Amino acid sequence: MSDIDPGQARPPRRVRVDLPGRAYDILIGAGLVDAAGSILAERLPDARLAIVTDETVAALHLDRLTASLDAAGIAHAVVTVPPGETSKSFRQLEHVVDAILAGRFERGDAVLAFGGGVVGDLAGFAAAIVRRGMRFVQMPTTLLAQVDSSVGGKTGINSPRGKNLVGAFHQPDLVLADTSVLDTLVPREFAAGYAEVVKYGLIDRPEFFDWLEWKRAPIFAGGPERAEAIAASCEAKAAVVIADEREAGERALLNLGHTFGHAIEAAVAFDPARLVHGEAVSIGMAQAHRFSARLGLCPGQDATRVEAHLKAAGLPTRLSEVPGAAIAREVLMAGIAQDKKVKRGRLTFILTRGIGRSFIAADVDAAQIDEFLAEELAG
Amino acid sequence: MSDIDPGQARPPRRVRVDLPGRAYDILIGAGLVDAAGSILAERLPDARLAIVTDETVAALHLDRLTASLDAAGIAHAVVTVPPGETSKSFRQLEHVVDAILAGRFERGDAVLAFGGGVVGDLAGFAAAIVRRGMRFVQMPTTLLAQVDSSVGGKTGINSPRGKNLVGAFHQPDLVLADTSVLDTLVPREFAAGYAEVVKYGLIDRPEFFDWLEWKRAPIFAGGPERAEAIAASCEAKAAVVIADEREAGERALLNLGHTFGHAIEAAVAFDPARLVHGEAVSIGMAQAHRFSARLGLCPGQDATRVEAHLKAAGLPTRLSEVPGAAIAREVLMAGIAQDKKVKRGRLTFILTRGIGRSFIAADVDAAQIDEFLAEELAG
């Protein structure tokens, strides 16, 4: 634990995700990579660890993690995949599964996902299916993964026919979110994760949004407010997920900004050079507020305030900010119509009555969306 | 429904598998392939069907199934895999998943497994992971699949490192077991499935074993006793599975005959020309009784009676009956030691105090097994 900055050596925050029969803790704080060995030795005694990571994270942080496990006497093996979304494939799944089986890991052993959302989704899916279910520990290394993937139990890979179309629900036994590893993220990636933090305020926690407006700078700078913001985000997501584990109803609120966002991502062919997921969500959330304002549901000043906060965080809020060729309205509409939240031709959108007052609108008129997009692209 | 033999046009038997929150029915009877359309139209209204089958079953029975679905106005698509164990692979899994996604099937639609255990395991696994879980209907076409795979929720594929090492628990919404399709099985395959029927009597239902001794001939000939035997087997397995869904304890009783059996299968490299699964289980069950008798646990006359009944059904009961090169004791012992029921070096076996009186013995001495096998191979 020699690498802990004494100024940050406070105990980690703990968020309890209270799923019936499968409750687990998320520990959030600086220095958890170095403390992983001693924590896991207590929390998962006798479990050997199959660490799944990517080349980027391995180069930056793996030595510290394995040193910590060695010091605690925890047996482990490592399987590395290339960084990036293309690793969410049947090919890499088979590679990871084979490595776990080659290491003779059993059901009581654990798969440890050490990386961002791609590694978490891939490793979690492998943990779900090897021997019909192994234990699973997440150590998310991006802000997006810490506030999004660490709660909800969604795991999976992509298909050539669409993203996340193949997977399983598999809850972790423990999540360790080391806030200090986020210092190695490029600013753009940190900001993209922050879009999801803002989302939790916008869904149903207006006082959290107020607090973010006040504390944005220390969150970005790595002050103790960072762990506080991550913990609050995990708590917010956990509350929604516990109420609706299998995504039958209220969980759809987590899609705030995501219907527009997914359509924008698809329109740029998921090219991260043009737009990453959090940036698309940022534009999508700003659009959801502007569209709600246009329908007379949301005060215009709330839409303005949301846009200002996202901008201040370095996030895009307008289609015109996406670099490269202009996006066509028809392409966006096609993407929206294909979104899995469409039921029998009617469009389901997450709309809002103001900051922290989002709701599921199950019967939105496609023509109004089309008009709105025309205005957005003209403006 | 024109193909139903009027002499067999009695309503199907129903076995309720009463898993909390995921209860489902198994319907068992002659003519269910032809009745599938009308039953599914009532039981799963609005569900489209992705039928997974193999080339052998498709050639024999698929036209009747699709005609029945067409008559009921149920939309469907078909994906076919090669027959045999090699289809339980990542390659065929990806093929089936892609076909389901290509057909734009959604979560509320169903995957229908139409075939034996291989098709059921593969299709069920695909149903478990496409969109993180679709509905699932099983139409098992072998006796083994009707009495074994239709209860328990185990799905999965093989790995080069072992059988069934990758998979998921995924319960069906409905099982339709058509007893008349079993008439197209070769006698050896029917007998192999019958070994698992006998197993349920041997575990804890002595009166069922008595009944099987009495009714073996009409069960094999396709009389109404066939559906009765299948229903009793499904009920017996359901009782064990409901008590222990995730295989933590009592479910291990279902492995009666399987520790010896798996070792024998491995020793012949899973070559179906030498031995199929049910035949290995038959030898394994006879051995479990002889070994138990040798330890003074089981009356010798019970072991003799079990052996006589299996023989009368056309099943092997001795290692010497396996065609090809003699099996070495060392090879069997290695297979037993590798079995997944081994914990920390001690051998867990299902032993018995007599017909219908099986129990889990967690601490069997490997040296005694070794001596027993030496005698078996000498005799």
XYZ file of N, CA, C and O in Angstrom, chain A residues 234-378:
580
model
N -23.398 5.948 -8.094
C -23.663 4.515 -7.896
C -24.925 4.321 -7.069
O -25.737 3.417 -7.357
N -25.098 5.149 -6.029
C -26.321 5.053 -5.214
C -27.565 5.329 -6.054
O -28.578 4.639 -5.926
N -27.475 6.354 -6.900
C -28.626 6.711 -7.734
C -28.964 5.577 -8.689
O -30.127 5.186 -8.833
N -27.935 5.015 -9.330
C -28.207 3.932 -10.269
C -28.728 2.699 -9.519
O -29.649 2.025 -9.979
N -28.136 2.413 -8.361
C -28.560 1.242 -7.587
C -30.042 1.349 -7.214
O -30.774 0.362 -7.267
N -30.480 2.548 -6.849
C -31.884 2.725 -6.464
C -32.808 2.360 -7.620
O -33.828 1.691 -7.438
N -32.431 2.773 -8.818
C -33.258 2.466 -9.993
C -33.206 0.972 -10.318
O -34.227 0.337 -10.580
N -32.005 0.403 -10.273
C -31.834 -1.000 -10.669
C -32.543 -1.933 -9.686
O -33.178 -2.911 -10.087
N -32.429 -1.654 -8.378
C -33.069 -2.514 -7.385
C -34.581 -2.524 -7.594
O -35.234 -3.556 -7.462
N -35.122 -1.359 -7.971
C -36.560 -1.273 -8.183
C -36.990 -2.051 -9.425
O -38.142 -2.443 -9.553
N -36.051 -2.342 -10.316
C -36.441 -2.861 -11.633
C -35.279 -3.611 -12.253
O -34.750 -3.233 -13.286
N -34.901 -4.753 -11.610
C -33.651 -5.402 -12.000
C -33.626 -5.855 -13.448
O -32.605 -5.798 -14.103
N -34.755 -6.330 -13.971
C -34.743 -6.915 -15.313
C -35.237 -5.950 -16.387
O -35.628 -6.356 -17.466
N -35.214 -4.674 -16.056
C -35.472 -3.647 -17.058
C -36.877 -3.702 -17.638
O -37.084 -3.515 -18.829
N -37.862 -3.949 -16.773
C -39.234 -4.020 -17.264
C -39.868 -2.630 -17.306
O -40.758 -2.374 -18.108
N -39.446 -1.717 -16.458
C -40.139 -0.445 -16.391
C -39.226 0.738 -16.096
O -38.552 1.251 -16.980
N -39.187 1.140 -14.819
C -38.536 2.386 -14.420
C -37.068 2.474 -14.820
O -36.513 3.553 -14.952
N -36.446 1.317 -14.984
C -35.036 1.334 -15.352
C -34.813 2.089 -16.663
O -33.708 2.562 -16.942
N -35.854 2.189 -17.468
C -35.746 2.924 -18.726
C -35.316 4.369 -18.498
O -34.744 5.002 -19.391
N -35.546 4.909 -17.295
C -35.111 6.283 -17.017
C -33.608 6.457 -17.200
O -33.133 7.551 -17.517
N -32.860 5.361 -16.989
C -31.403 5.432 -17.173
C -31.037 5.707 -18.626
O -29.897 6.003 -18.939
N -32.022 5.585 -19.505
C -31.773 5.877 -20.919
C -31.941 7.356 -21.260
O -31.931 7.721 -22.432
N -32.101 8.203 -20.244
C -32.172 9.646 -20.523
C -30.991 10.053 -21.412
O -29.841 9.762 -21.080
N -31.298 10.685 -22.530
C -30.246 11.120 -23.454
C -29.736 10.034 -24.371
O -28.954 10.299 -25.282
N -30.174 8.800 -24.133
C -29.588 7.674 -24.864
C -30.279 7.356 -26.186
O -29.673 6.740 -27.053
N -31.550 7.712 -26.342
C -32.189 7.436 -27.635
C -31.610 8.365 -28.707
O -31.156 7.906 -29.758
N -31.591 9.665 -28.411
C -30.876 10.569 -29.314
C -29.397 10.152 -29.396
O -28.816 10.081 -30.482
N -28.795 9.870 -28.259
C -27.358 9.560 -28.204
C -26.976 8.363 -29.066
O -26.012 8.429 -29.839
N -27.742 7.279 -28.944
C -27.432 6.085 -29.744
C -27.555 6.376 -31.234
O -26.772 5.899 -32.047
N -28.579 7.162 -31.583
C -28.779 7.484 -33.003
C -27.594 8.300 -33.536
O -27.143 8.093 -34.670
N -27.073 9.204 -32.699
C -25.918 10.009 -33.121
C -24.686 9.119 -33.258
O -23.934 9.200 -34.244
N -24.484 8.237 -32.279
C -23.334 7.315 -32.360
C -23.408 6.454 -33.615
O -22.396 6.227 -34.282
N -24.612 5.957 -33.911
C -24.765 5.123 -35.104
C -24.492 5.941 -36.360
O -23.887 5.453 -37.318
N -24.922 7.216 -36.341
C -24.745 8.076 -37.518
C -23.263 8.325 -37.810
O -22.879 8.550 -38.966
N -22.412 8.297 -36.779
C -20.968 8.447 -37.022
C -20.280 7.081 -37.004
O -19.059 6.985 -36.846
N -21.080 6.038 -37.150
C -20.559 4.666 -37.227
C -19.695 4.319 -36.020
O -18.698 3.614 -36.132
N -20.081 4.819 -34.845
C -19.371 4.525 -33.594
C -17.872 4.813 -33.707
O -17.045 4.094 -33.148
N -17.536 5.867 -34.463
C -16.131 6.235 -34.646
C -15.702 7.107 -33.462
O -16.106 8.268 -33.363
N -14.859 6.569 -32.564
C -14.500 7.335 -31.365
C -13.692 8.593 -31.684
O -13.607 9.495 -30.842
N -13.115 8.652 -32.867
C -12.402 9.874 -33.230
C -13.403 11.021 -33.409
O -13.084 12.182 -33.164
N -14.621 10.683 -33.804
C -15.629 11.720 -33.974
C -16.428 11.960 -32.695
O -16.769 13.104 -32.372
N -16.733 10.865 -31.967
C -17.626 11.003 -30.827
C -17.503 9.741 -29.968
O -17.576 8.638 -30.475
N -17.320 9.920 -28.664
C -17.384 8.750 -27.777
C -18.757 8.728 -27.112
O -19.506 9.716 -27.144
N -19.079 7.601 -26.465
C -20.424 7.376 -25.937
C -20.900 8.524 -25.035
O -22.002 9.055 -25.210
N -20.064 8.924 -24.080
C -20.483 9.965 -23.135
C -20.773 11.288 -23.822
O -21.664 12.041 -23.393
N -20.027 11.578 -24.870
C -20.275 12.817 -25.627
C -21.626 12.747 -26.338
O -22.376 13.724 -26.377
N -21.930 11.579 -26.892
C -23.228 11.403 -27.547
C -24.356 11.539 -26.531
O -25.398 12.154 -26.805
N -24.145 10.987 -25.340
C -25.154 11.099 -24.279
C -25.319 12.552 -23.864
O -26.435 13.012 -23.582
N -24.210 13.294 -23.819
C -24.272 14.707 -23.462
C -25.155 15.477 -24.454
O -26.072 16.208 -24.063
N -24.897 15.273 -25.729
C -25.752 15.912 -26.744
C -27.192 15.434 -26.584
O -28.137 16.232 -26.612
N -27.352 14.132 -26.392
C -28.696 13.560 -26.263
C -29.458 14.120 -25.067
O -30.662 14.403 -25.156
N -28.779 14.306 -23.929
C -29.452 14.858 -22.747
C -29.850 16.314 -22.988
O -30.953 16.741 -22.619
N -28.924 17.072 -23.610
C -29.261 18.464 -23.923
C -30.467 18.502 -24.869
O -31.389 19.314 -24.697
N -30.481 17.580 -25.833
C -31.605 17.523 -26.779
C -32.913 17.126 -26.086
O -33.967 17.685 -26.380
N -32.827 16.158 -25.170
C -34.044 15.727 -24.454
C -34.648 16.907 -23.696
O -35.881 17.066 -23.629
N -33.777 17.745 -23.126
C -34.286 18.925 -22.414
C -34.834 19.974 -23.387
O -35.878 20.572 -23.145
N -34.124 20.204 -24.481
C -34.621 21.192 -25.454
C -35.938 20.727 -26.088
O -36.857 21.512 -26.274
N -36.008 19.422 -26.397
C -37.237 18.889 -26.995
C -38.389 18.986 -25.993
O -39.513 19.376 -26.343
N -38.116 18.666 -24.726
C -39.149 18.772 -23.689
C -39.591 20.222 -23.520
O -40.790 20.496 -23.296
N -38.645 21.153 -23.610
C -38.989 22.575 -23.509
C -39.874 22.988 -24.678
O -40.856 23.714 -24.529
N -39.522 22.482 -25.861
C -40.285 22.793 -27.073
C -41.727 22.301 -26.956
O -42.659 22.946 -27.454
N -41.914 21.164 -26.287
C -43.269 20.624 -26.078
C -43.990 21.334 -24.937
O -45.134 20.994 -24.607
N -43.293 22.284 -24.278
C -43.917 22.997 -23.165
C -43.899 22.218 -21.861
O -44.587 22.575 -20.900
N -43.106 21.131 -21.804
C -43.056 20.303 -20.594
C -42.030 20.822 -19.595
O -42.220 20.744 -18.390
N -40.923 21.336 -20.114
C -39.764 21.674 -19.288
C -39.497 23.179 -19.403
O -39.529 23.721 -20.506
N -39.235 23.868 -18.272
C -38.902 25.289 -18.364
C -37.670 25.496 -19.246
O -36.691 24.762 -19.110
N -37.720 26.502 -20.124
C -36.592 26.771 -21.013
C -35.308 27.047 -20.244
O -34.215 26.663 -20.675
N -35.434 27.669 -19.053
C -34.216 28.002 -18.309
C -33.522 26.746 -17.777
O -32.311 26.724 -17.606
N -34.303 25.676 -17.532
C -33.674 24.422 -17.106
C -32.849 23.835 -18.256
O -31.743 23.336 -18.043
N -33.408 23.862 -19.459
C -32.668 23.355 -20.620
C -31.376 24.137 -20.812
O -30.317 23.569 -21.097
N -31.464 25.440 -20.629
C -30.282 26.294 -20.770
C -29.229 25.966 -19.714
O -28.028 25.906 -19.999
N -29.703 25.737 -18.483
C -28.792 25.451 -17.376
C -28.062 24.115 -17.589
O -26.855 24.006 -17.340
N -28.791 23.130 -18.068
C -28.181 21.823 -18.350
C -27.094 21.970 -19.409
O -25.971 21.474 -19.268
N -27.437 22.682 -20.466
C -26.490 22.877 -21.554
C -25.235 23.606 -21.060
O -24.107 23.230 -21.416
N -25.424 24.621 -20.233
C -24.287 25.387 -19.727
C -23.366 24.519 -18.880
O -22.132 24.606 -18.983
N -23.956 23.656 -18.058
C -23.119 22.820 -17.194
C -22.315 21.807 -18.012
O -21.123 21.599 -17.759
N -22.957 21.178 -18.980
C -22.251 20.197 -19.816
C -21.117 20.879 -20.596
O -20.009 20.346 -20.701
N -21.405 22.065 -21.136
C -20.382 22.842 -21.863
C -19.190 23.134 -20.959
O -18.024 22.996 -21.362
N -19.487 23.572 -19.726
C -18.413 23.922 -18.787
C -17.539 22.704 -18.476
O -16.352 22.843 -18.170
N -18.147 21.512 -18.578
C -17.389 20.287 -18.326
C -16.617 19.833 -19.561
O -15.992 18.766 -19.550
N -16.698 20.623 -20.636
C -15.953 20.277 -21.844
C -16.688 19.315 -22.747
O -16.079 18.669 -23.613
N -18.010 19.214 -22.562
C -18.794 18.261 -23.352
C -19.575 18.965 -24.464
O -20.008 20.111 -24.292
N -19.781 18.283 -25.585
C -20.606 18.857 -26.654
C -22.093 18.772 -26.273
O -22.494 17.882 -25.533
N -22.895 19.706 -26.778
C -24.340 19.692 -26.493
C -25.168 19.868 -27.771
O -26.390 19.841 -27.711
N -24.474 20.052 -28.894
C -25.163 20.309 -30.176
C -24.623 19.378 -31.263
O -23.427 19.078 -31.282
N -25.490 18.988 -32.179
C -25.066 18.161 -33.313
C -23.974 18.836 -34.116
O -23.078 18.180 -34.659
N -24.031 20.184 -34.187
C -23.059 20.921 -34.995
C -21.637 20.786 -34.439
O -20.670 21.077 -35.146
N -21.520 20.348 -33.168
C -20.174 20.209 -32.600
C -19.496 18.895 -32.975
O -18.314 18.701 -32.668
N -20.243 17.964 -33.587
C -19.634 16.689 -33.975
C -18.723 16.936 -35.166
O -19.192 17.423 -36.201
N -17.433 16.624 -35.050
C -16.524 16.887 -36.170
C -16.831 15.984 -37.362
O -17.442 14.928 -37.217
N -16.411 16.429 -38.536
C -16.610 15.632 -39.753
C -17.874 16.065 -40.483
O -18.478 17.093 -40.166
N -18.278 15.243 -41.442
C -19.418 15.569 -42.308
C -20.693 15.755 -41.476
O -20.891 15.081 -40.464
N -21.537 16.696 -41.910
C -22.790 16.958 -41.197
C -23.643 15.690 -41.163
O -23.634 14.882 -42.093
N -24.375 15.535 -40.069
C -25.225 14.353 -39.894
C -26.603 14.646 -40.494
O -27.197 15.691 -40.227
N -27.116 13.721 -41.295
C -28.409 13.943 -41.958
C -29.568 13.565 -41.022
O -29.465 12.602 -40.262
N -30.634 14.349 -41.106
C -31.805 14.116 -40.267
C -32.372 12.704 -40.501
O -32.773 12.018 -39.553
N -32.406 12.266 -41.774
C -32.978 10.963 -42.104
C -32.202 9.839 -41.405
O -32.776 8.842 -40.974
N -30.874 10.020 -41.328
C -30.038 9.002 -40.696
C -30.358 8.929 -39.205
O -30.484 7.841 -38.630
N -30.526 10.082 -38.573
C -30.879 10.092 -37.155
C -32.249 9.459 -36.926
O -32.426 8.654 -36.006
N -33.207 9.815 -37.748
C -34.554 9.263 -37.577
C -34.548 7.737 -37.739
O -35.212 7.022 -37.000
N -33.770 7.256 -38.712
C -33.678 5.799 -38.899
C -33.082 5.149 -37.651
O -33.549 4.105 -37.186
N -32.059 5.791 -37.089
C -31.435 5.259 -35.873
C -32.401 5.246 -34.713
O -32.441 4.298 -33.922
N -33.185 6.304 -34.584
C -34.165 6.382 -33.490
C -35.224 5.294 -33.649
O -35.623 4.640 -32.679
N -35.659 5.058 -34.877
C -36.699 4.057 -35.125
C -36.184 2.641 -34.835
O -36.936 1.764 -34.424
N -34.886 2.427 -35.026
C -34.307 1.092 -34.798
C -34.010 0.826 -33.339
O -33.756 -0.307 -32.952
N -34.000 1.892 -32.539
C -33.629 1.761 -31.129
C -34.518 0.721 -30.458
O -35.706 0.604 -30.724
N -33.924 -0.054 -29.544
C -34.675 -1.173 -28.976
C -35.820 -0.717 -28.088
O -36.627 -1.523 -27.653
N -35.872 0.579 -27.802
C -36.963 1.058 -26.958
C -38.225 1.395 -27.771
O -39.203 1.875 -27.221
N -38.210 1.120 -29.066
C -39.395 1.315 -29.900
C -40.339 0.124 -29.735
O -39.923 -1.020 -29.849
N -41.575 0.369 -29.440
C -42.556 -0.713 -29.325
C -43.684 -0.505 -30.313
O -44.383 0.486 -30.255
N -43.860 -1.472 -31.194
C -44.964 -1.478 -32.149
C -45.155 -0.128 -32.858
O -46.261 0.386 -32.938
N -44.019 0.416 -33.309
C -44.090 1.617 -34.138
C -44.158 2.928 -33.379
O -43.861 3.980 -33.937
N -44.556 2.913 -32.109
C -44.589 4.152 -31.332
C -43.219 4.379 -30.714
O -42.502 3.440 -30.385
N -42.856 5.646 -30.530
C -41.546 5.953 -29.986
C -41.624 6.189 -28.480
O -42.419 7.001 -28.009
N -40.789 5.458 -27.739
C -40.675 5.701 -26.305
C -39.442 6.561 -26.065
O -38.351 6.232 -26.526
N -39.648 7.684 -25.379
C -38.551 8.599 -25.083
C -38.533 8.900 -23.596
O -39.565 8.851 -22.932
N -37.344 9.222 -23.080
C -37.288 9.782 -21.743
C -37.339 11.301 -21.908
O -36.439 11.910 -22.479
N -38.426 11.892 -21.437
C -38.588 13.344 -21.491
C -38.505 13.887 -20.066
O -38.293 13.138 -19.113
N -38.637 15.217 -19.915
C -38.451 15.784 -18.581
C -39.364 16.993 -18.347
O -39.682 17.729 -19.293
N -39.758 17.165 -17.101
C -40.511 18.360 -16.699
C -39.594 19.387 -16.058
O -40.050 20.381 -15.508
N -38.291 19.135 -16.120
C -37.304 20.048 -15.544
C -36.155 19.254 -14.943
O -36.181 18.009 -14.947
N -35.160 19.953 -14.430
C -33.982 19.273 -13.879
C -34.409 18.343 -12.748
O -35.076 18.774 -11.796
N -34.053 17.062 -12.849
C -34.415 16.091 -11.826
C -35.850 15.622 -11.899
O -36.363 15.032 -10.955
N -36.517 15.858 -13.034
C -37.927 15.474 -13.144
C -38.198 14.711 -14.443
O -39.161 14.985 -15.164
N -37.344 13.755 -14.740
C -37.495 12.967 -15.974
C -38.640 11.968 -15.861
O -38.997 11.553 -14.767
N -39.189 11.598 -16.989
C -40.246 10.585 -16.991
C -40.238 9.830 -18.321
O -39.681 10.293 -19.316
N -40.876 8.643 -18.294
C -40.952 7.806 -19.495
C -42.172 8.215 -20.296
O -43.295 8.120 -19.810
N -41.948 8.689 -21.523
C -43.058 9.038 -22.411
C -43.159 7.929 -23.454
O -42.279 7.767 -24.284
N -44.235 7.147 -23.384
C -44.303 5.906 -24.166
C -44.902 6.116 -25.553
O -44.945 5.201 -26.351
N -45.352 7.347 -25.844
C -46.154 7.498 -27.047
C -45.818 8.808 -27.766
O -46.687 9.601 -28.086
N -44.514 8.964 -28.033
C -44.079 10.225 -28.627
C -44.298 10.192 -30.140
O -44.053 9.179 -30.798
N -44.751 11.311 -30.673
C -45.080 11.434 -32.097
C -43.787 11.596 -32.915
O -43.039 12.563 -32.740
N -43.546 10.645 -33.809
C -42.315 10.676 -34.601
C -42.198 11.962 -35.417
O -41.093 12.483 -35.629
N -43.327 12.497 -35.865
C -43.290 13.717 -36.694
C -42.735 14.899 -35.886
O -42.004 15.741 -36.426
N -43.075 14.957 -34.610
C -42.553 16.053 -33.783
C -41.046 15.935 -33.562
O -40.330 16.938 -33.530
N -40.581 14.701 -33.411
C -39.128 14.480 -33.295
C -38.441 14.945 -34.577
O -37.406 15.617 -34.554
N -39.046 14.592 -35.684
C -38.476 14.932 -36.987
C -38.364 16.457 -37.154
O -37.321 16.971 -37.562
N -39.432 17.144 -36.824
C -39.419 18.622 -36.890
C -38.334 19.218 -35.991
O -37.609 20.135 -36.379
N -38.271 18.675 -34.767
C -37.285 19.156 -33.804
C -35.870 18.988 -34.347
O -35.030 19.899 -34.284
N -35.599 17.812 -34.934
C -34.254 17.560 -35.473
C -33.943 18.494 -36.636
O -32.813 18.953 -36.791
N -34.955 18.780 -37.437
C -34.756 19.715 -38.561
C -34.316 21.076 -38.027
O -33.374 21.690 -38.541
N -34.995 21.544 -36.966
C -34.614 22.821 -36.353
C -33.206 22.777 -35.766
O -32.423 23.707 -35.926
N -32.901 21.673 -35.058
C -31.583 21.531 -34.442
C -30.480 21.615 -35.496
O -29.452 22.241 -35.283
N -30.725 20.955 -36.639
C -29.699 20.905 -37.672
C -29.615 22.240 -38.408
O -28.541 22.635 -38.866
N -30.728 22.950 -38.490
C -30.720 24.270 -39.138
C -30.018 25.275 -38.230
O -29.241 26.121 -38.688
